[in-house]
PDB file of C-alpha atoms in Angstrom:
ATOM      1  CA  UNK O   7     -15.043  16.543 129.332  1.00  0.00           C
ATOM      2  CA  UNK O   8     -16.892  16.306 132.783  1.00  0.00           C
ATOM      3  CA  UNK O   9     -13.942  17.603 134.353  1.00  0.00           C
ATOM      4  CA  UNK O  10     -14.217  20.864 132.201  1.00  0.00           C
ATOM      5  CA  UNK O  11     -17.688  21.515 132.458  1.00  0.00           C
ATOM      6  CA  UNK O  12     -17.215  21.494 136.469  1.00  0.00           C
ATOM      7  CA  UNK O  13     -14.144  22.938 135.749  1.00  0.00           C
ATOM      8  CA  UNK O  14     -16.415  26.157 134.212  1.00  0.00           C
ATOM      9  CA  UNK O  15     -19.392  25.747 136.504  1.00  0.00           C
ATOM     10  CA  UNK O  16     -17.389  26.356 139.651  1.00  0.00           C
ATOM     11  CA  UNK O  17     -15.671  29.334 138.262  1.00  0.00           C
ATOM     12  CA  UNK O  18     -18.633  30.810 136.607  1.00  0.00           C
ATOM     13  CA  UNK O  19     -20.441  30.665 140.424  1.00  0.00           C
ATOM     14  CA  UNK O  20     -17.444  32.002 142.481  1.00  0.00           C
ATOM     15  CA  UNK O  21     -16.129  34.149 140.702  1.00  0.00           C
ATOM     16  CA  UNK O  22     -17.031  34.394 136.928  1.00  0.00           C
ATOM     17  CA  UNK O  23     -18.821  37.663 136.896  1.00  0.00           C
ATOM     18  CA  UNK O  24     -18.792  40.745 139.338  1.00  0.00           C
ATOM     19  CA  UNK O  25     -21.836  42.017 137.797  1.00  0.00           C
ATOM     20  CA  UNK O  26     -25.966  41.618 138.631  1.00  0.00           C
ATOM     21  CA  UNK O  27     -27.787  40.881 135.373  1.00  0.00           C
ATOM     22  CA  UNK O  28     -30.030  43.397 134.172  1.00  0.00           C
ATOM     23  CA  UNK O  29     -34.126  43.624 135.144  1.00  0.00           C
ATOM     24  CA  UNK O  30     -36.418  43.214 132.546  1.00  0.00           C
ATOM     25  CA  UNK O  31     -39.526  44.309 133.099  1.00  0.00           C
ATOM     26  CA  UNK O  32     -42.631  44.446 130.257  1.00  0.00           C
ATOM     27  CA  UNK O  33     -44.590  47.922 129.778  1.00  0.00           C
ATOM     28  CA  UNK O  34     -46.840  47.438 127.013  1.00  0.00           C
ATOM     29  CA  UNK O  35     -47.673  46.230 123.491  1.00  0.00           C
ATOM     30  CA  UNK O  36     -48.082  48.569 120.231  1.00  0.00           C
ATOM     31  CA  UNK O  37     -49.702  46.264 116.852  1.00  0.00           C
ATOM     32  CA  UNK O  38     -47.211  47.957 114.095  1.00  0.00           C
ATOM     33  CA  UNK O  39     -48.872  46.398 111.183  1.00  0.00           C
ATOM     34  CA  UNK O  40     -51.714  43.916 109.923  1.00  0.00           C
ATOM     35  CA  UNK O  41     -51.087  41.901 106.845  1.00  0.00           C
ATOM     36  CA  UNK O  42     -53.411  39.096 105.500  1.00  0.00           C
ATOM     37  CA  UNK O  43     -50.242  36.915 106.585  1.00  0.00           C
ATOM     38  CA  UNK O  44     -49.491  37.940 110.391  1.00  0.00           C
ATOM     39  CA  UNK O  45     -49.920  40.911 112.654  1.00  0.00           C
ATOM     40  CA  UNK O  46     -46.461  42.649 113.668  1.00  0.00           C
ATOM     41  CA  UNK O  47     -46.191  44.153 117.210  1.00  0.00           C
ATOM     42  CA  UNK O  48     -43.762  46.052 118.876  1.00  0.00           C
ATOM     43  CA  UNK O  49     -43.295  44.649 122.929  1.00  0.00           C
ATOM     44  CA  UNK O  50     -42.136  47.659 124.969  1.00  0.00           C
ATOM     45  CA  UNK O  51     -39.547  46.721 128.327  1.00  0.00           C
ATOM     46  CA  UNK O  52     -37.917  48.691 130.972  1.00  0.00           C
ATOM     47  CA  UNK O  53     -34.568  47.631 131.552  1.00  0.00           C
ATOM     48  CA  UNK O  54     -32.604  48.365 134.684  1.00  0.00           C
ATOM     49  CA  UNK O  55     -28.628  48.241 135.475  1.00  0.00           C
ATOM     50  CA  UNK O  56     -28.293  48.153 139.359  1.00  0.00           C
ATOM     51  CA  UNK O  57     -24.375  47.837 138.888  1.00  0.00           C
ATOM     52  CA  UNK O  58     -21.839  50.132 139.258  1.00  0.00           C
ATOM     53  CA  UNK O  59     -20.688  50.133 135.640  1.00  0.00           C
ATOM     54  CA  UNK O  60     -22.709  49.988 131.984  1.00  0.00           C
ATOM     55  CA  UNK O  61     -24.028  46.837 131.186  1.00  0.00           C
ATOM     56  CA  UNK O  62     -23.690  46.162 126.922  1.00  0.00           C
ATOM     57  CA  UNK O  63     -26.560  44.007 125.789  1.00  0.00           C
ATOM     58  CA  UNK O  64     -25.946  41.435 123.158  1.00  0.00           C
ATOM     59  CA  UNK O  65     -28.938  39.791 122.105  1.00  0.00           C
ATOM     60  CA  UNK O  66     -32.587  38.776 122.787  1.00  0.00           C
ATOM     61  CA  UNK O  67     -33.826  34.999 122.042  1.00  0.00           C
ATOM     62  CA  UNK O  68     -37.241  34.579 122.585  1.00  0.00           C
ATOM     63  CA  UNK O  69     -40.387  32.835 121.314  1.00  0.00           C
ATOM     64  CA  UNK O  70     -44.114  33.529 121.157  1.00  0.00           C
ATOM     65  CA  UNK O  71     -46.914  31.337 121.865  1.00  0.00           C
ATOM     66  CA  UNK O  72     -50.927  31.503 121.357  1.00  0.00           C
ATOM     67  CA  UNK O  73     -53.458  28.882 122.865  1.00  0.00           C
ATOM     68  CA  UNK O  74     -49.893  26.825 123.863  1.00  0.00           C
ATOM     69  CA  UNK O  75     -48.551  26.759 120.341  1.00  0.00           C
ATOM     70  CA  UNK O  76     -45.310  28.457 119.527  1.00  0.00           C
ATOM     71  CA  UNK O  77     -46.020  30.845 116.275  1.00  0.00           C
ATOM     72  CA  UNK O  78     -42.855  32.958 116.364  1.00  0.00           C
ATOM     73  CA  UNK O  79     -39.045  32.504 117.448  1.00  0.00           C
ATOM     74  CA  UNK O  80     -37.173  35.786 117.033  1.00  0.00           C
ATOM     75  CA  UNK O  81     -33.573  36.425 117.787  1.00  0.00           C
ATOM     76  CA  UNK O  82     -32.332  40.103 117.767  1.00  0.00           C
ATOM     77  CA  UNK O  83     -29.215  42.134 118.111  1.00  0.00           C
ATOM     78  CA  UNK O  84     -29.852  44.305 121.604  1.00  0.00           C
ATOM     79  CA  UNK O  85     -27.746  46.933 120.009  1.00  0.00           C
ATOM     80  CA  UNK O  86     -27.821  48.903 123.501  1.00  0.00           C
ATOM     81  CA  UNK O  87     -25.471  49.921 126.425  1.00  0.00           C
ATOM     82  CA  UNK O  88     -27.446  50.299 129.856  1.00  0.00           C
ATOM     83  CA  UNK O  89     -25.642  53.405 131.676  1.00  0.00           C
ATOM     84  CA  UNK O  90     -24.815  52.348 135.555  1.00  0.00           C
ATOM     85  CA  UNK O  91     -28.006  52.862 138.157  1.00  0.00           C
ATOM     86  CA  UNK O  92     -30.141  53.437 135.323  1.00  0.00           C
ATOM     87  CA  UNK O  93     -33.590  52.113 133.741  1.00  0.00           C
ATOM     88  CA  UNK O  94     -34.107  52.247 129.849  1.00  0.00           C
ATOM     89  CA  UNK O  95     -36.511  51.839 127.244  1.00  0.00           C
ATOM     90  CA  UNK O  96     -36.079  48.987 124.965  1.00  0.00           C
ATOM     91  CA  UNK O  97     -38.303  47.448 122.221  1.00  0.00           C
ATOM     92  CA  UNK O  98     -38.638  43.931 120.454  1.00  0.00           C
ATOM     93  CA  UNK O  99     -40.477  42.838 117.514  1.00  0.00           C
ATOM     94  CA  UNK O 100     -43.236  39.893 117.510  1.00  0.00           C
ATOM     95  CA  UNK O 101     -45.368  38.260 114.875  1.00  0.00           C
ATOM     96  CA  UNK O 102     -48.705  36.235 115.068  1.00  0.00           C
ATOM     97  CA  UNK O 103     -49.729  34.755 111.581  1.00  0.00           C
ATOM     98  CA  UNK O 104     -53.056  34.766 111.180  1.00  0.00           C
ATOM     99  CA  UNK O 105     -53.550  31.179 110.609  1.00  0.00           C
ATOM    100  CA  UNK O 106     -53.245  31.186 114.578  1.00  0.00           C
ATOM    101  CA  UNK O 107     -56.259  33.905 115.203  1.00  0.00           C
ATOM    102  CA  UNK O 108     -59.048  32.196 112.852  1.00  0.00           C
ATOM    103  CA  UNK O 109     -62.209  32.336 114.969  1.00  0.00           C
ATOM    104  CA  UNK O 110     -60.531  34.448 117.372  1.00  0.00           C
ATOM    105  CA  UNK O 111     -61.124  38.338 118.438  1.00  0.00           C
ATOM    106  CA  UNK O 112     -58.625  38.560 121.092  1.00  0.00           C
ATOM    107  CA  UNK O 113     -55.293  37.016 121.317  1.00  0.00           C
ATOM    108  CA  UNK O 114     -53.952  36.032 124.730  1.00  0.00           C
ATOM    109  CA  UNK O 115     -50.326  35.840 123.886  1.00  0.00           C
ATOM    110  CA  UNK O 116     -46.968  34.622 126.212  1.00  0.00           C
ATOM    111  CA  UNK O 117     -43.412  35.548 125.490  1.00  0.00           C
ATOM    112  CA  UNK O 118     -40.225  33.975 127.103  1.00  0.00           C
ATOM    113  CA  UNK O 119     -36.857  34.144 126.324  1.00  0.00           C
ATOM    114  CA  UNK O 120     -32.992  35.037 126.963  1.00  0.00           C
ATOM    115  CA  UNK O 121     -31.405  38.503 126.804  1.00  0.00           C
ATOM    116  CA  UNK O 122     -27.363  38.063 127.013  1.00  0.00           C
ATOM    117  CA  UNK O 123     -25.056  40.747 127.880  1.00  0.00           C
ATOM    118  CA  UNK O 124     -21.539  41.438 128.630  1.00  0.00           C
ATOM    119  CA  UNK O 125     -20.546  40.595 132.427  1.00  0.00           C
ATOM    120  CA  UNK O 126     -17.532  42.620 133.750  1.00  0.00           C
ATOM    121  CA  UNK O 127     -14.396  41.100 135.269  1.00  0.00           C
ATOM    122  CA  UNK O 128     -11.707  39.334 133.721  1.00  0.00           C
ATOM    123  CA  UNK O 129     -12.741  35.843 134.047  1.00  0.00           C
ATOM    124  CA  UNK O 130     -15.893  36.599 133.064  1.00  0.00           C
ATOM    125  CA  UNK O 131     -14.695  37.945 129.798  1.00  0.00           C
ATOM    126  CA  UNK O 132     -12.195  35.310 129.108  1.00  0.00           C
ATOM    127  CA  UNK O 133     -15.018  32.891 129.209  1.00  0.00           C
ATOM    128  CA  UNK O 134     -16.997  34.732 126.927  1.00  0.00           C
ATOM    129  CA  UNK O 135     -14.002  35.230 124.626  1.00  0.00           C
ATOM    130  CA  UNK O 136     -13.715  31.513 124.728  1.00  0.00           C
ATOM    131  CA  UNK O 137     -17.579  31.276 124.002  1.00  0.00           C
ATOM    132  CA  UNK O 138     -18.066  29.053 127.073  1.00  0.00           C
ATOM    133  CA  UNK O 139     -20.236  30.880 128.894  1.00  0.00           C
ATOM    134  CA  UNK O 140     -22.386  34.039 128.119  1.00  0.00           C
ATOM    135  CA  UNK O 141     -24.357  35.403 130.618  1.00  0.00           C
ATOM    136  CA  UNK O 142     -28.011  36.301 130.311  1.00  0.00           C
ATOM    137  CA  UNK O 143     -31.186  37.008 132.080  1.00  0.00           C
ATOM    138  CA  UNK O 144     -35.033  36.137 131.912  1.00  0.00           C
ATOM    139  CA  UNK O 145     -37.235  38.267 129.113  1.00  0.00           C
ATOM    140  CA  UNK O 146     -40.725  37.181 129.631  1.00  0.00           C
ATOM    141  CA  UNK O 147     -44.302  39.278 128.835  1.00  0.00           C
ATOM    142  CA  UNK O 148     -47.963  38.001 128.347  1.00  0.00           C
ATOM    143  CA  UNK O 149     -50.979  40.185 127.468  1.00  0.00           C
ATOM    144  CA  UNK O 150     -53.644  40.121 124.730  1.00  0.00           C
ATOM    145  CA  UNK O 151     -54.375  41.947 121.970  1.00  0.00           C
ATOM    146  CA  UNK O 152     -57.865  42.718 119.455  1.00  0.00           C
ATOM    147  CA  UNK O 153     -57.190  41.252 116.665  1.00  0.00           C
ATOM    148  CA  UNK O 154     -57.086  44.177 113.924  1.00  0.00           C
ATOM    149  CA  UNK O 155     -58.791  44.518 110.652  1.00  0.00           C
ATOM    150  CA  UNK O 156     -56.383  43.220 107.541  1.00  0.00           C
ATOM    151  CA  UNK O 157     -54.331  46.963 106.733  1.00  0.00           C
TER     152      UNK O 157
END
């Protein structure tokens, strides 16, 4: 078993992908809704393909946290193909529940997580195929928001 991990880690640094993972950088938050239960927000990114070829995004893994307290996990389907040398928009839900804001007017809030996405190159995809390895790349945002009146 040791042998194939090392086995996978050597090829996955010389030669597993011919592709730079995309840049994702956070523009801004929009609150979408406020329910007695949680507040919904929309988290805005720019994403950027500095390769030669399209980049197909697979899916975002992330979680929230408040005061140091996780209050959300969130997994989503990217659903998006980055054209070559390009930046795009891209969006991703988030929910506080309230029972994290009591006593609070504004929310300082951190996000962190994975976005995975299809490398180019043969090895690369047979080791994707073979779901033992799947590239991805650092999502992270913080900022604060008022905390809204219940809608």
């Amino acid at each position: 078993m040791l042998t194939r991990v090392l086995f996978i880690a050597f090829l996955s640094t010389v030669g597993g992908s011919t592709s730079r993972a995309p840049v994702a950088q956070y523009k801004s938050s929009l609150i979408t809704e406020s329910l007695p239960s949680a507040i919904s927000l929309d988290l805005e990114f720019d994403l950027s393909n500095n390769n030669d070829e399209p980049l197909k995004l697979v899916t975002y893994r992330y979680f929230v946290s408040v005061n140091g307290d996780i209050v959300y996990r969130g997994m989503v389907d990217a659903q998006q193909t980055l054209p070559r040398g390009s930046t795009t928009n891209a969006t991703i839900p988030m929910v506080v529940p309230r029972a994290y804001l009591v006593g609070q007017d504004t929310v300082v809030w951190h996000m962190r997580g994975t976005l995975e996405y299809l490398s180019h190159g043969a090895l690369a995809e047979t080791l994707v195929d073979s779901k033992l390895w799947q590239p991805s790349t650092t999502v992270a945002a913080s900022d604060y928001f008022v905390v809204p009146p219940i809608e």
